[in-house]
XYZ file of C-alpha atoms in Angstrom:
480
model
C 18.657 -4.540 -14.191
C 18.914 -0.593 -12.744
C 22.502 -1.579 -11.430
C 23.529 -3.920 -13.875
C 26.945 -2.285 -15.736
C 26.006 -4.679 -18.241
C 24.096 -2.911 -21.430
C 22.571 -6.587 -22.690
C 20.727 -6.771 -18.896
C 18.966 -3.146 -19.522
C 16.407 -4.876 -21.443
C 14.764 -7.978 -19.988
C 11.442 -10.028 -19.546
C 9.671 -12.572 -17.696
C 7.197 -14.580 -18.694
C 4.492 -16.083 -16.028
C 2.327 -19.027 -16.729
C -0.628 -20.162 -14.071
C -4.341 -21.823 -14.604
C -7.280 -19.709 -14.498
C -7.655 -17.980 -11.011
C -4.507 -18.950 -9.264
C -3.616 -14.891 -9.839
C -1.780 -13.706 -12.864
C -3.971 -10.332 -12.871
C -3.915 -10.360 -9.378
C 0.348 -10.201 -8.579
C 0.533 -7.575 -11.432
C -2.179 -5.547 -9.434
C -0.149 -6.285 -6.484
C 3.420 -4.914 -8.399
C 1.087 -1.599 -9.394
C 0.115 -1.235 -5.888
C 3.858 -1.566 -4.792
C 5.215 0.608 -6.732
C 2.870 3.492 -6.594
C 3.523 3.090 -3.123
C 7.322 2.289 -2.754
C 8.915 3.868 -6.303
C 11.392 2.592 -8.198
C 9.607 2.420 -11.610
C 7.233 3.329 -13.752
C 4.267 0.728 -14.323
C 2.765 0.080 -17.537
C -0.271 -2.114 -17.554
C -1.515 -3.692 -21.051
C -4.622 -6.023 -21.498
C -4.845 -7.730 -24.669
C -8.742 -7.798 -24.225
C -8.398 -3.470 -25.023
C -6.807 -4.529 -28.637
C -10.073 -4.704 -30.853
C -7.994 -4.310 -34.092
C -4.601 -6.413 -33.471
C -3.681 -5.275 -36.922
C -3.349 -2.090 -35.512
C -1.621 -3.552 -32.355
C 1.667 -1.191 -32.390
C -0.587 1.836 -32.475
C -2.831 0.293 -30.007
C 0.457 -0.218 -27.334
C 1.413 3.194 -27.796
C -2.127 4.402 -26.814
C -1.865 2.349 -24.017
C 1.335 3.164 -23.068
C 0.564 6.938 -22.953
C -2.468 6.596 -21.109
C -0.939 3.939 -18.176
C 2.218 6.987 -17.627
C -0.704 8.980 -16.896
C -1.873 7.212 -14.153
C -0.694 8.738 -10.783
C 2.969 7.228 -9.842
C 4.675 7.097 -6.165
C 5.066 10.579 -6.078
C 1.425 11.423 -6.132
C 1.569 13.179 -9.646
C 1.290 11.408 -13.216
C 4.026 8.947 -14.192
C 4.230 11.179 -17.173
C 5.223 14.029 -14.806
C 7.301 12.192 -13.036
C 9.529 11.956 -15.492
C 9.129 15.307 -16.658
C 10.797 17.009 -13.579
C 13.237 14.827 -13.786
C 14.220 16.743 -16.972
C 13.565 19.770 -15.371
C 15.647 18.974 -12.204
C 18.555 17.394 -14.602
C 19.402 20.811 -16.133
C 17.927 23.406 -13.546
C 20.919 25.300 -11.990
C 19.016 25.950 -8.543
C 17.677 23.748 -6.168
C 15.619 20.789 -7.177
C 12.152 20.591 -7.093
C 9.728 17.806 -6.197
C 7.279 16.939 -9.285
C 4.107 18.282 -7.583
C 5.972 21.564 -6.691
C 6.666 22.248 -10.591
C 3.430 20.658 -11.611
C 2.059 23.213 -9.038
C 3.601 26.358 -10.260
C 4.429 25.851 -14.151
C 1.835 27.441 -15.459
C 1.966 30.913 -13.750
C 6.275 30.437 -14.076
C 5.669 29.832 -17.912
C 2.799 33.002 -17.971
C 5.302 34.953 -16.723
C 8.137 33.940 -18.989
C 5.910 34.286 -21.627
C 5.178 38.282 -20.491
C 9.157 38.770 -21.106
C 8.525 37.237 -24.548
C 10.831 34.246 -23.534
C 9.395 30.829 -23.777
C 9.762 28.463 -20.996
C 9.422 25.295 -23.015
C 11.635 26.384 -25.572
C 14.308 27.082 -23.244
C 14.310 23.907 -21.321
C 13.492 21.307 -24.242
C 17.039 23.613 -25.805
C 18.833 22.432 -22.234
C 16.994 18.973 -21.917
C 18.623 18.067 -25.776
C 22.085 18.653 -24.855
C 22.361 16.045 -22.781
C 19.868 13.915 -25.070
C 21.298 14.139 -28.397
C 19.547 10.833 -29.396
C 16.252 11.927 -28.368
C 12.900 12.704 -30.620
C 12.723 16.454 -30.166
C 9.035 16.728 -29.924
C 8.079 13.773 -27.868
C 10.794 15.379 -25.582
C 8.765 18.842 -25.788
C 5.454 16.985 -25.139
C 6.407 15.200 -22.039
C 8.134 18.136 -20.587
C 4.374 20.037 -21.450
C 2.788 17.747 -19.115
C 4.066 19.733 -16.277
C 1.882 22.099 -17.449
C -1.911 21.520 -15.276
C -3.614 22.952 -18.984
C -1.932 21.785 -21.440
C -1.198 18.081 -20.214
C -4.466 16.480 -21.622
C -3.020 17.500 -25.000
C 0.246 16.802 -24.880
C -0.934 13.298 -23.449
C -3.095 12.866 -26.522
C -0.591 13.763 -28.720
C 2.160 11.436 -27.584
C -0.450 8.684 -27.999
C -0.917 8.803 -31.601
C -3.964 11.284 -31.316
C -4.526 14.479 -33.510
C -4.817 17.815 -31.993
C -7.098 20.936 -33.313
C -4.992 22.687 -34.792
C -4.751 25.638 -32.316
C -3.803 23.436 -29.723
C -0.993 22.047 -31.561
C 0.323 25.350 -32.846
C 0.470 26.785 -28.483
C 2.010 23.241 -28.118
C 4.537 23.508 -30.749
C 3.932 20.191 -31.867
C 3.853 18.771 -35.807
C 0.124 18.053 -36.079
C -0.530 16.296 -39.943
C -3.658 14.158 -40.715
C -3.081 10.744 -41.015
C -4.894 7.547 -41.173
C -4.796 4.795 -38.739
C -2.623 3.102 -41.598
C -0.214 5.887 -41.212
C -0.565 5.476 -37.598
C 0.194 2.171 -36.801
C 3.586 2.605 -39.481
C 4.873 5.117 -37.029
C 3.947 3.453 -33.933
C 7.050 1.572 -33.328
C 9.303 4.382 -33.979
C 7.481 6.453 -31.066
C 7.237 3.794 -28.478
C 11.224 3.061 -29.432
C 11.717 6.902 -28.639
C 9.143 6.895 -25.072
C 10.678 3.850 -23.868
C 14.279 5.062 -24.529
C 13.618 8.324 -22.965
C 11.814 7.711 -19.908
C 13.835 4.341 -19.036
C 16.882 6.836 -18.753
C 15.275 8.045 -15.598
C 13.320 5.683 -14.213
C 12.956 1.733 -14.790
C 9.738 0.607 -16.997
C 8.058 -2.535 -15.850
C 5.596 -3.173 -18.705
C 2.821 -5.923 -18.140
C 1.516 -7.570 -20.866
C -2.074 -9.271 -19.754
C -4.501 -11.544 -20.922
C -2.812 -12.520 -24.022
C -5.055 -15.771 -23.995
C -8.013 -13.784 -25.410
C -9.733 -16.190 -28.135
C -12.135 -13.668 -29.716
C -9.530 -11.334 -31.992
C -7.203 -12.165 -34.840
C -5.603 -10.182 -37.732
C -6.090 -10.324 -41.234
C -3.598 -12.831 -42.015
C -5.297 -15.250 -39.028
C -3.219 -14.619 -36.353
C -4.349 -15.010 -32.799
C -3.678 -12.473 -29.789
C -1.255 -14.689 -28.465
C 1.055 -14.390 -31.332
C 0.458 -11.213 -31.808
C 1.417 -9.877 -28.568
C 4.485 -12.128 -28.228
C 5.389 -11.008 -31.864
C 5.224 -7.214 -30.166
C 7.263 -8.388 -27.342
C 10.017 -9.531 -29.050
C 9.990 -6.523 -31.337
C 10.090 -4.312 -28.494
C 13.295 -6.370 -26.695
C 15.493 -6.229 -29.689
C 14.960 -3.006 -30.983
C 14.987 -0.841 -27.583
C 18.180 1.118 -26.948
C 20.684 -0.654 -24.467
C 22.989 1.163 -22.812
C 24.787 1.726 -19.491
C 22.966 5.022 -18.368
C 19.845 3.565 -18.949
C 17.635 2.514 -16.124
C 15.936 -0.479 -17.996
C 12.890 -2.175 -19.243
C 11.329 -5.248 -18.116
C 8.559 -6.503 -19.947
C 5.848 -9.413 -18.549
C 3.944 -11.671 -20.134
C 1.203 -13.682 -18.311
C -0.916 -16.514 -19.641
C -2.319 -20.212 -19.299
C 0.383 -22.978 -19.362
C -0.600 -24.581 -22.551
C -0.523 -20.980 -24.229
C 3.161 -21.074 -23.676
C 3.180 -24.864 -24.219
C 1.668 -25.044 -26.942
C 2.050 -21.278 -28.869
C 4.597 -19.561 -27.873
C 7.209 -22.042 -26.877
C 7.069 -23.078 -30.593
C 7.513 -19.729 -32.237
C 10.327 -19.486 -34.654
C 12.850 -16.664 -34.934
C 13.951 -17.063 -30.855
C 10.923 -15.408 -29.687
C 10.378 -17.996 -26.489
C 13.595 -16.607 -25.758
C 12.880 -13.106 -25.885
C 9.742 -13.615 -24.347
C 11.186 -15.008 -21.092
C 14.966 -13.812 -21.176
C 15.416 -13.787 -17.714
C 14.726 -17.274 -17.032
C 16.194 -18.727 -20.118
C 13.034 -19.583 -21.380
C 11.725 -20.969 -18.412
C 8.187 -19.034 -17.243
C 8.088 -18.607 -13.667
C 4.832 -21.309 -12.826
C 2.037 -19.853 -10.265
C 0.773 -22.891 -8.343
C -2.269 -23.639 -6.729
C -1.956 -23.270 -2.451
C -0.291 -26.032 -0.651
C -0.942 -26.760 2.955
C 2.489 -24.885 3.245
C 1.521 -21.798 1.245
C -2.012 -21.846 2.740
C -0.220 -21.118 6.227
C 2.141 -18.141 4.653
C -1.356 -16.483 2.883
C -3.439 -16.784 5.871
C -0.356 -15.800 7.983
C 0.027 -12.430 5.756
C -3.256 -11.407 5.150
C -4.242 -11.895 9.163
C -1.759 -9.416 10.064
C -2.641 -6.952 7.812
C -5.693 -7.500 9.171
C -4.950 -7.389 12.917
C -2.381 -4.297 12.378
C -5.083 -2.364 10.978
C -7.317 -3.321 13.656
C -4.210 -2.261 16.257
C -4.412 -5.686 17.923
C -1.447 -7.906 18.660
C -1.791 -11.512 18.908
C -0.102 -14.186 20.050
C -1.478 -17.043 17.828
C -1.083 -15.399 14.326
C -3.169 -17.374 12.558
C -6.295 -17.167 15.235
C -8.868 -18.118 14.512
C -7.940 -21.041 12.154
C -6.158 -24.043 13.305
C -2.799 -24.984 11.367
C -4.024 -28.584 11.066
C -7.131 -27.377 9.445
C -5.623 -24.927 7.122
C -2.742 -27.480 5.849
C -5.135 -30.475 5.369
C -7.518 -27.827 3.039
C -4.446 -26.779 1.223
C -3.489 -30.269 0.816
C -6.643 -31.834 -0.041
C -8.200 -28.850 -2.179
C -5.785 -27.270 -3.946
C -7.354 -23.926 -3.922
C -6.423 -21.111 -6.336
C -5.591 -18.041 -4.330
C -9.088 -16.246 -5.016
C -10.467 -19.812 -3.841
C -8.426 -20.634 -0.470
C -9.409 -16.323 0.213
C -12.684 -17.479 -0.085
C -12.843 -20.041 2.153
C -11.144 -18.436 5.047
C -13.897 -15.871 4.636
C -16.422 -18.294 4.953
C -14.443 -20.066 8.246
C -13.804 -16.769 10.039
C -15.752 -17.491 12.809
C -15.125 -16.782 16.544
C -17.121 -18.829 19.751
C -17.504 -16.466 22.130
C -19.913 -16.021 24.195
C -21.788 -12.376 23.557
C -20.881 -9.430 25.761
C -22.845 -8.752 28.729
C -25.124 -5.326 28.216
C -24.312 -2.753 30.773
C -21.005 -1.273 31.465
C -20.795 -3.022 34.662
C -21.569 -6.104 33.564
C -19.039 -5.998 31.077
C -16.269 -4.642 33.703
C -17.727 -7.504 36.182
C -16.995 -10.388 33.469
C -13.336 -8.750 32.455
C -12.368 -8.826 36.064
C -14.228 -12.865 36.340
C -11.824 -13.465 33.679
C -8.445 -12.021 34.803
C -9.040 -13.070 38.340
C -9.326 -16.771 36.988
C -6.045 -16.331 35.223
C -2.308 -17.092 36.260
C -1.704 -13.158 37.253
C 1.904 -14.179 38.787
C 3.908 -11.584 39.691
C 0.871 -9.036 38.723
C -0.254 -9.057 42.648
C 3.180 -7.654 44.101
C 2.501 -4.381 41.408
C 0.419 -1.986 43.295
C 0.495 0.583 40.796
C -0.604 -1.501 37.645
C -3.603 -2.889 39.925
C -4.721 0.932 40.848
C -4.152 1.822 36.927
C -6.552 -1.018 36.113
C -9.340 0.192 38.714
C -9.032 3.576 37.562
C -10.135 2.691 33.828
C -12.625 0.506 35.081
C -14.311 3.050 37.231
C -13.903 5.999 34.295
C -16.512 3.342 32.615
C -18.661 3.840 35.555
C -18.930 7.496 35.115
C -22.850 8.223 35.305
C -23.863 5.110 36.463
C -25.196 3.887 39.582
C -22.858 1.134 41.565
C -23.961 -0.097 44.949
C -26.474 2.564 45.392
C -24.030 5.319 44.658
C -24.161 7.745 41.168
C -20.665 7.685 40.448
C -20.294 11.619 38.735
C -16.538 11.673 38.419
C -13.526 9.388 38.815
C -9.915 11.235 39.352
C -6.619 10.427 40.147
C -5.316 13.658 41.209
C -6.055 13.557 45.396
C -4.415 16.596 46.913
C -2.748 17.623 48.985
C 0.274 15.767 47.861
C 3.797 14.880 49.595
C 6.417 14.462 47.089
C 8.884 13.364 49.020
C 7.510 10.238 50.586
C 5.063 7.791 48.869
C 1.248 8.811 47.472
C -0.927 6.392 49.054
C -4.119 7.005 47.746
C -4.209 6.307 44.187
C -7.674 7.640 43.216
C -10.991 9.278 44.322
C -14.435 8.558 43.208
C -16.844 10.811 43.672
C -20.462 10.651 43.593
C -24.188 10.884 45.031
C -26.131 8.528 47.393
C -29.790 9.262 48.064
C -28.809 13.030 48.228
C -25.655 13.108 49.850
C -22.229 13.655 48.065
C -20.214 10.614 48.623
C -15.858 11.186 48.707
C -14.354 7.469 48.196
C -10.695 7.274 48.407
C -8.909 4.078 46.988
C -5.622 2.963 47.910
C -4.375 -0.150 46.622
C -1.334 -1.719 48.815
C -0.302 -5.033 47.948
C 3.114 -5.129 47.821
C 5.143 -6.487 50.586
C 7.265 -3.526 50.770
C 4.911 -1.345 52.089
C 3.954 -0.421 55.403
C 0.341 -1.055 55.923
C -0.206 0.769 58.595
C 0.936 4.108 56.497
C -1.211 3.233 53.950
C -4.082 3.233 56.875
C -2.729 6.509 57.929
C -3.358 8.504 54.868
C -6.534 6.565 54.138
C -8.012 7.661 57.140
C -7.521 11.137 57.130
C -10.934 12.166 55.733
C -10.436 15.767 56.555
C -6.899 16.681 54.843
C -7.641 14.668 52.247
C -11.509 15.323 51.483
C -12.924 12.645 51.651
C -16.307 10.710 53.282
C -15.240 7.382 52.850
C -11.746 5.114 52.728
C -11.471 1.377 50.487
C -8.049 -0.492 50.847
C -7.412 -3.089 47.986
C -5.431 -5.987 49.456
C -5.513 -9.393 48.423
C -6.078 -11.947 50.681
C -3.019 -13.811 49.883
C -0.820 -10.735 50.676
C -3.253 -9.709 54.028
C -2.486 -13.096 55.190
C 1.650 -12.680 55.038
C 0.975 -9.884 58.131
């Protein structure tokens, strides 16, 4: 739609159909979620249940539609401002700013224009218009006021129908009669036309009708939410502006399959039509988890999981089984909320519990490794004397063998750069009085010369030390 050359694709909609709990609310939380976080349009988000007079329903959108553009937007400001410096930055002849940098420093640039007796709003709603000619000159001037950190609560009310005091809407500069709701809901259209055209120009408008299934409203004349809403829909698609330049609208529409079925599919006057352009009048169907999709949910949501966690597994769908998880899709056919629910309550791990003391711990890690296939592992000296290292830095404070261990380090001078470092670390540390100097060398690689290694370890004196351990398997001792 925001590339399309086409003006009929600017304006477009989708409707989605799915039982109760398979999601409907839930993937339109997930598109408002997206794109605050990614961009690429502004989100409008409309529950039916929040229409308590549906003969007032047109008034009642634009309310809502001014209060979801003031929700915060990708760019960490409101939607509302969003657009706002995009005005700004259309007709500014220096640099472009971000929105929170003009948000930021409007108000002290507009005191000081205001000190030369020239107004800033004046002068840019003058510049914005030029290349707008079509546009409503005040709801222009009201958006571009919500730059403004002390005057954006009013503007906001203002473009949403509301009625200012009157000294607010005289600093404003903004027409300010009394009207009824009456009068109100008459003019409604006509201002959500002009909002919609407006901000669509720079940046797509994903509007989401919700909830439209609501059973407890109805207007005067006896109609029901449903029809209501899809009435307001199909008012909105053929009387928005469509043209090249623009950057679209799409409008969704969730509700129960029979609601479609059975209302809105049998509306006269092509509203199905306009109600689901996009798929010619076929709603897109949420379905219940297969044992197919039950694999791609648990599969996404487990490494979310495990990515926040900063672990990387092999299995990525540990700790379920696949078997298990297809036959419960199969058999079940959970909603979403439902198979989430029962993974939750099957998230269990046998394992045996964790030993209590450091060493313990350390003991069981190394059980474990040594019983695994280590291959190639016992020809890499270095790695081995890496993994000691860590496990004595756990040992810090503790008492091994008889011995406090009060410091572990790797840095054994003096050092020979030119020929290898035998002794990979040093642990130092206290038994029954006496300071204890333990050097470590780990040589298990067939390369090297044992006897060297032996050398160096031996060498208490140039090296400091009381003590010497060599490391050597006895799969590689026996090779000599």
């Amino acid at each position: 739609m925001r590339t399309s050359q086409s003006s009929q694709d600017k304006v477009t909609s989708i409707a989605i159909t799915a039982q109760q709990g398979v999601g409907k609310t839930h993937l339109l939380s997930r598109i408002r979620h997206h794109l605050e976080k990614e961009g690429g349009a502004l989100f409008v988000y409309a529950s039916a249940n929040n229409y308590t007079d549906l003969n007032l329903v047109k008034y009642q959108f634009q309310q809502t539609l001014a209060d979801s553009l003031s929700k915060s937007g990708s760019q960490k400001v409101m939607q509302w401002q969003e657009v706002a410096a995009a005005m700004v930055n259309e007709v500014k002849t220096d640099n472009s700013s971000t929105p929170a940098e003009l948000v930021k420093k409007f108000d002290q640039v507009y005191a000081n224009r205001l000190a030369r007796n020239k107004n800033l709003i004046n002068a840019l709603q003058k510049e914005v218009l030029k290349t707008k000619i079509n546009a409503d000159p005040y709801i222009l001037r009201a958006i571009l006021w919500t730059l403004s950190e002390t005057q954006a609560p009013f503007a906001i009310k203002w473009l949403s129908g509301g009625e200012l005091a009157q000294l607010n809407a005289d600093e404003l500069g903004l027409p300010n009669p009394s009207k009824t709701n009456q009068d109100r809901e008459a003019e409604a259209l006509k201002n959500i036309q002009q909002i919609l055209n407006l901000v669509s120009f720079y940046n797509p408008v994903v509007i989401c009708f919700d909830e439209i299934d609501v059973k407890n409203n109805s207007t005067e004349d006896g109609f029901p939410t449903e029809s209501v809403i899809a009435n307001l829909v199909k008012i909105l698609h053929d009387t928005l502006e469509n043209f090249e330049l623009s950057q679209g609208v799409v409008i969704l529409t969730v509700m129960l399959p029979e609601t479609w079925r059975d209302k809105i599919n049998s509306m006269p006057g092509g509203t199905p039509d306009r109600i689901s352009k996009y798929t010619q009048r076929k709603p897109l169907e949420l379905k219940h988890a297969s044992g197919d999709s039950m694999i791609e949910l648990v599969t996404v949501w487990l490494k979310e999981f495990y990515t926040a966690k900063n672990l990387i597994l092999t299995d990525l769908l540990y700790p379920f089984e696949e078997s298990k998880l297809r036959e419960y899709g199969k058999v079940s056919k959970p909603s979403v909320r439902e198979a989430l629910r029962w993974c939750a309550d099957n998230f269990k791990i046998d394992e045996e519990p964790l030993p209590s003391t450091p060493f313990e711990r350390f003991d069981l890690a190394f059980k474990r490794e040594s019983e695994a296939d280590i291959g190639d592992y016992l020809e890499n000296s270095d790695l081995i004397a890496e993994a000691l290292y860590f496990g004595f830095l756990t040992l810090q404070n503790k008492i091994l063998e008889g011995v406090m261990i009060e410091k572990v380090t790797n840095d054994v001078k003096p050092k020979a750069y030119y020929i290898k470092h035998y002794i990979d670390f040093k642990v130092i540390g206290n038994e029954e009085g006496k300071e204890v100097k333990i050097g470590v060398a780990v040589i298990q690689s067939s390369q090297v010369t044992l006897t060297a290694g032996l050398k160096w370890l031996i060498d208490y004196e140039k090296y400091d030390l009381t003590r010497g351990c060599l490391v050597r398997s006895k799969s590689t001792y026996s090779r000599y």
